[in-house]
mmCIF file of C-alpha atoms in Angstrom:
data_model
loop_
_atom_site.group_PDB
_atom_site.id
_atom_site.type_symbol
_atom_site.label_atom_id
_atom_site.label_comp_id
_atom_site.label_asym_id
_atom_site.label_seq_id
_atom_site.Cartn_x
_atom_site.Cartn_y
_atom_site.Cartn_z
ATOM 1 C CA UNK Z 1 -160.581 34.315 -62.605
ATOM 2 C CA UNK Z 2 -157.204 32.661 -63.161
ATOM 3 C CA UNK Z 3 -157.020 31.537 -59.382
ATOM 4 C CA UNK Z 4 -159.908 30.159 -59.389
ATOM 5 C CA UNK Z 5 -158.830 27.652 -62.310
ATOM 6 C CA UNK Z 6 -156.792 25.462 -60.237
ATOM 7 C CA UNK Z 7 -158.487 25.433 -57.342
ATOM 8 C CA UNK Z 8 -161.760 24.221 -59.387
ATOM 9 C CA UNK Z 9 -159.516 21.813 -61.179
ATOM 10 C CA UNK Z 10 -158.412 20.334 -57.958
ATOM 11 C CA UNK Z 11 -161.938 20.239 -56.675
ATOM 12 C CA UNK Z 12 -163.549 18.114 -59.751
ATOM 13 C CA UNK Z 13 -160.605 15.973 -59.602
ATOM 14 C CA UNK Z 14 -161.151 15.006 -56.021
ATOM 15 C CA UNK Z 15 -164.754 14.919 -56.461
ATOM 16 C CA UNK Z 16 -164.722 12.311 -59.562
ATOM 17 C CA UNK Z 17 -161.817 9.905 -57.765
ATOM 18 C CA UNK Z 18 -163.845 9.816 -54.382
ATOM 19 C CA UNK Z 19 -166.809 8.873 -56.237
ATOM 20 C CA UNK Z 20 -170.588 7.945 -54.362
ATOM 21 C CA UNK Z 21 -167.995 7.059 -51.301
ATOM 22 C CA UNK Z 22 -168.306 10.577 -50.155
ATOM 23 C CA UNK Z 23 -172.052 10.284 -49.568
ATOM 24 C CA UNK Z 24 -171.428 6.827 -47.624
ATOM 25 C CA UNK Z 25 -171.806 7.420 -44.000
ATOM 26 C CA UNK Z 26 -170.925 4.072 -42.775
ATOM 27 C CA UNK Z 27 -167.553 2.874 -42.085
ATOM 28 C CA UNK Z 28 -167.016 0.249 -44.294
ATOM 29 C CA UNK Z 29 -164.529 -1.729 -42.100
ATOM 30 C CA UNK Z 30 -166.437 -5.261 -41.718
ATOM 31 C CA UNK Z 31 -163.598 -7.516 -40.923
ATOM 32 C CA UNK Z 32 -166.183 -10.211 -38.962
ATOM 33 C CA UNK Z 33 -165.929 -8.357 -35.634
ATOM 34 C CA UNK Z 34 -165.815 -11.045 -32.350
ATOM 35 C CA UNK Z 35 -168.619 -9.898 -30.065
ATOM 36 C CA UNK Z 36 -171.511 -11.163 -31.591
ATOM 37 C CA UNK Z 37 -170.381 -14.813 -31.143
ATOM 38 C CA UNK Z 38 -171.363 -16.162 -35.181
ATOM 39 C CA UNK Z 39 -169.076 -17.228 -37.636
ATOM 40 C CA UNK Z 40 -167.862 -15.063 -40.585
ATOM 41 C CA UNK Z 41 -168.393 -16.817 -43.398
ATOM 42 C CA UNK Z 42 -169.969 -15.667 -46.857
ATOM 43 C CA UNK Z 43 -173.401 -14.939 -47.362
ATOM 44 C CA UNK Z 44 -173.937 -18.066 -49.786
ATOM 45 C CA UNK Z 45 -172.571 -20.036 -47.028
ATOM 46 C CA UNK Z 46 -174.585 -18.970 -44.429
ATOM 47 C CA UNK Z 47 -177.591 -19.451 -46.511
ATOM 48 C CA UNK Z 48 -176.665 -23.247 -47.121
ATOM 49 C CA UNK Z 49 -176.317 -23.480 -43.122
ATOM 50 C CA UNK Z 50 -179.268 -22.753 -42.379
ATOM 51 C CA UNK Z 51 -180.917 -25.390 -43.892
ATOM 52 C CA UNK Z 52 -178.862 -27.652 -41.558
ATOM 53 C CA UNK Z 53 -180.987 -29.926 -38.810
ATOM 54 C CA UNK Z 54 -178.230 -30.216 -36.764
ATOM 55 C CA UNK Z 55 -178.750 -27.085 -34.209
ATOM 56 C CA UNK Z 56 -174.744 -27.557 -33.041
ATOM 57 C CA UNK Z 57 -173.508 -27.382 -36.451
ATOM 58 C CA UNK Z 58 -175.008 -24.594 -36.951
ATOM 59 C CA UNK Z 59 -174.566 -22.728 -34.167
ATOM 60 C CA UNK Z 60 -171.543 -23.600 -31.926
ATOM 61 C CA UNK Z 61 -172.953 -21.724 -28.780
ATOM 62 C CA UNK Z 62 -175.731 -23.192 -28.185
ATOM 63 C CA UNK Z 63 -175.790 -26.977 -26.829
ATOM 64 C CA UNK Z 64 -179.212 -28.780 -27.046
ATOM 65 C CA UNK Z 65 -179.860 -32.338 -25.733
ATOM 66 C CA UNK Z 66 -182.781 -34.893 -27.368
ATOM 67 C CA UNK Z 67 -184.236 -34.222 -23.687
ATOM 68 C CA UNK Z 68 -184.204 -30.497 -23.951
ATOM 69 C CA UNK Z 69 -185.932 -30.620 -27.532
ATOM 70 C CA UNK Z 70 -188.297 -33.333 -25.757
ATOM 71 C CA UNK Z 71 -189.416 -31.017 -22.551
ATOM 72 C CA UNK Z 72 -189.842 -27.771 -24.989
ATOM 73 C CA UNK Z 73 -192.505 -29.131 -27.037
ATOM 74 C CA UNK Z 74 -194.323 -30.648 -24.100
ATOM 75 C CA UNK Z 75 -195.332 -27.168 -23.425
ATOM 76 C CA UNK Z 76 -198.758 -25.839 -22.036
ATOM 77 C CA UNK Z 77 -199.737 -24.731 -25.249
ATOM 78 C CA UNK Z 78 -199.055 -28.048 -27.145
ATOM 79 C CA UNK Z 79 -200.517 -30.093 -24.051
ATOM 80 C CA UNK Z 80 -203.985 -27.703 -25.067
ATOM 81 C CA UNK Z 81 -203.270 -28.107 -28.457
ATOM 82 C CA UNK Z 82 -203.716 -32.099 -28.277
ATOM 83 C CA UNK Z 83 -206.494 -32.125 -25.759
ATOM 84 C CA UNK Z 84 -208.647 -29.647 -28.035
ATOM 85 C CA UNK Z 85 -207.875 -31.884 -31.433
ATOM 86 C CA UNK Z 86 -208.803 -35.008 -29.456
ATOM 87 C CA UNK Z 87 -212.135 -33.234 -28.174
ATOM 88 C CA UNK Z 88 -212.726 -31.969 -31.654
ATOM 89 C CA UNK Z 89 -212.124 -35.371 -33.010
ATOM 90 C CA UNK Z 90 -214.495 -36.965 -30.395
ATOM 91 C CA UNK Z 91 -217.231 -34.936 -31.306
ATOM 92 C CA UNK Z 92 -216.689 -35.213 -34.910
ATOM 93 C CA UNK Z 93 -216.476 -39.476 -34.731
ATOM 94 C CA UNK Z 94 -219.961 -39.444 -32.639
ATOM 95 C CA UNK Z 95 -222.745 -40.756 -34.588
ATOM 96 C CA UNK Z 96 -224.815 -38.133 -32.900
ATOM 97 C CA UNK Z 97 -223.797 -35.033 -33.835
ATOM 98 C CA UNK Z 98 -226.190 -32.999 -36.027
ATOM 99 C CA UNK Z 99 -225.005 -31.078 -39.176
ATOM 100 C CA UNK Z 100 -226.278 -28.228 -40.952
ATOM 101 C CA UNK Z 101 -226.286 -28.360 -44.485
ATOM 102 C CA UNK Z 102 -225.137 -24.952 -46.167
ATOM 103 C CA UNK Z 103 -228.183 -23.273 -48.273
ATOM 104 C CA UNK Z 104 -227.837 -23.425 -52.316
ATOM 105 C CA UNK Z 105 -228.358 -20.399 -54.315
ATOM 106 C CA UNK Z 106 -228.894 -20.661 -57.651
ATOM 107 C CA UNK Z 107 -228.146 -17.904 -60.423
ATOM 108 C CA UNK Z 108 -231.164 -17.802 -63.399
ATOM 109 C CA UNK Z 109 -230.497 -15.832 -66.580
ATOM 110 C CA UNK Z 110 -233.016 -13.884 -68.141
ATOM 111 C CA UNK Z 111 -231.963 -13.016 -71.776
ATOM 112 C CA UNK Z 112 -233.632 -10.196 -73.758
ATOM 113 C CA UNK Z 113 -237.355 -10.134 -74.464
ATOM 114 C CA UNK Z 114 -239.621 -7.729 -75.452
ATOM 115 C CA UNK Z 115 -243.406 -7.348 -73.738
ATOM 116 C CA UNK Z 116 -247.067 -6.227 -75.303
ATOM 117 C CA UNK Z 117 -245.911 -2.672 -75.075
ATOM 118 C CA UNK Z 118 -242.876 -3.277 -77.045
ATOM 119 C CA UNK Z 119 -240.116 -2.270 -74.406
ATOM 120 C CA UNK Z 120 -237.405 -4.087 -74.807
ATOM 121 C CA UNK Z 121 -236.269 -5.362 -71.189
ATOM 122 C CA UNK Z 122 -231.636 -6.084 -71.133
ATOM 123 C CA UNK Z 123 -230.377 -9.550 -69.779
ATOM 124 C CA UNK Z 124 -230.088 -9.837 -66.308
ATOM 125 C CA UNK Z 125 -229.384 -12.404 -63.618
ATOM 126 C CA UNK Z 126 -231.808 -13.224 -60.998
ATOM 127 C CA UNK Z 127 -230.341 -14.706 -57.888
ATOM 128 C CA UNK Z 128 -232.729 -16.960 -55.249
ATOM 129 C CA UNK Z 129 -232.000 -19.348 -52.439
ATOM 130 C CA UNK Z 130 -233.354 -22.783 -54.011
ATOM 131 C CA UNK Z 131 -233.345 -24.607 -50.856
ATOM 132 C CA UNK Z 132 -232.560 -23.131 -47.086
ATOM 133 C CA UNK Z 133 -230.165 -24.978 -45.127
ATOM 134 C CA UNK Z 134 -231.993 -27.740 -42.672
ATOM 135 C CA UNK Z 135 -230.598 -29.713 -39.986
ATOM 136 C CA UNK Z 136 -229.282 -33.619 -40.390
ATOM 137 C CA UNK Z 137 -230.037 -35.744 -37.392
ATOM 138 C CA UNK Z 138 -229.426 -38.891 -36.980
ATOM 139 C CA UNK Z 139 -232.678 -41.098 -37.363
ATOM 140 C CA UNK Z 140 -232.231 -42.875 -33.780
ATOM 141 C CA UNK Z 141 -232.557 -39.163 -32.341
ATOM 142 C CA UNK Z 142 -235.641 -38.061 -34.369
ATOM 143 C CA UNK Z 143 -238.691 -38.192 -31.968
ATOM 144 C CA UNK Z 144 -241.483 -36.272 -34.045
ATOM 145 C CA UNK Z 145 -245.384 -36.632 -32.520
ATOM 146 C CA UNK Z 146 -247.306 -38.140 -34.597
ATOM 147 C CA UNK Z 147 -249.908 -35.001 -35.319
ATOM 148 C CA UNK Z 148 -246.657 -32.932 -36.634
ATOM 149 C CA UNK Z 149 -245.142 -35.795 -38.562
ATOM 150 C CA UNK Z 150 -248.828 -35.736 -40.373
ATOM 151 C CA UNK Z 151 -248.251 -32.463 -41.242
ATOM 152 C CA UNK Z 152 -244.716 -32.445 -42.539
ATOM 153 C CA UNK Z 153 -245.159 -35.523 -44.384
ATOM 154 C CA UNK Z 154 -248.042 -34.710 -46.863
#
C-alpha cells in the first residue's frame, strides 16, 4: 500500500497540471501556415475586411478588371432574367389583361341563445364565402348578346 502512495501522488499531480489539454486531439500549433494563400490576421480583422468593396484589397490573389465584373453578370441567366421581367411587365402595363378578384369570406358570430325547448346552444363562428371571385375585363373587350345581357342585368 505504501508503493502505491507515490506513484498515485505522481499520477494526480500530472493529471491536474495537464489539465482538459490531455483530451485535446488537435495540435494546437497555428502559426498562419503559407499554403492556403490568405493573410493571417485576427479574427476581428478579418471580419472588418470583409465588408470591403474593393475585391483586391481584400484578397491579394485574385485580380478582377471593371470588364471582367461587366462580362460575369451578362450571363445567360441574367440575360433570361431581364427578358422575363420585361415580358412580365408588358403584360402587366396592357390595358387588356383580365384580373381575377380574390373571393371574401366573412366570419359571423353567433353568441349564446336558448330555443323553445330550452337547450342552451355555446357561441360559435360561422364562416361563408360572401361573394365568389369574378373576372375584371376591360369594358372595350366585353361583347355580351343581348338575350344574356337581359338576363344578367335584371
Amino acid at each position: 500500500m505504501r508503493n502505491i502512495i507515490p506513484y498515485l501522488t505522481i499520477f494526480i499531480g500530472l493529471s491536474i497540471s495537464s489539465g482538459c489539454a490531455v483530451f485535446n486531439p488537435y495540435e494546437e500549433d497555428f502559426g498562419c501556415p503559407g499554403g492556403d494563400y490568405g493573410k493571417c490576421e485576427k479574427v476581428k480583422d478579418a471580419y472588418e475586411d470583409s465588408f470591403v468593396d474593393d475585391q483586391e484589397k481584400f484578397s491579394p490573389m485574385v485580380k478582377t478588371s471593371k470588364q471582367q465584373v461587366a462580362k460575369e453578370s451578362d450571363g445567360p441567366v441574367y440575360d433570361y432574367q431581364k427578358q422575363l421581367y420585361a415580358e412580365m411587365k408588358g403584360i402587366i402595363g396592357e390595358a387588356e389583361t383580365p384580373m381575377l378578384t380574390p373571393p371574401k369570406q366573412m366570419r359571423l358570430l353567433v353568441l349564446d341563445y336558448v330555443d323553445n325547448d330550452k337547450i342552451l346552444y355555446g357561441y360559435r363562428y360561422i364562416y361563408f364565402v360572401a361573394e365568389q371571385e369574378r373576372w375584371i375585363l376591360p369594358l372595350n373587350q366585353i361583347q355580351i348578346p343581348r338575350s344574356h345581357a337581359e338576363k344578367l342585368f335584371r
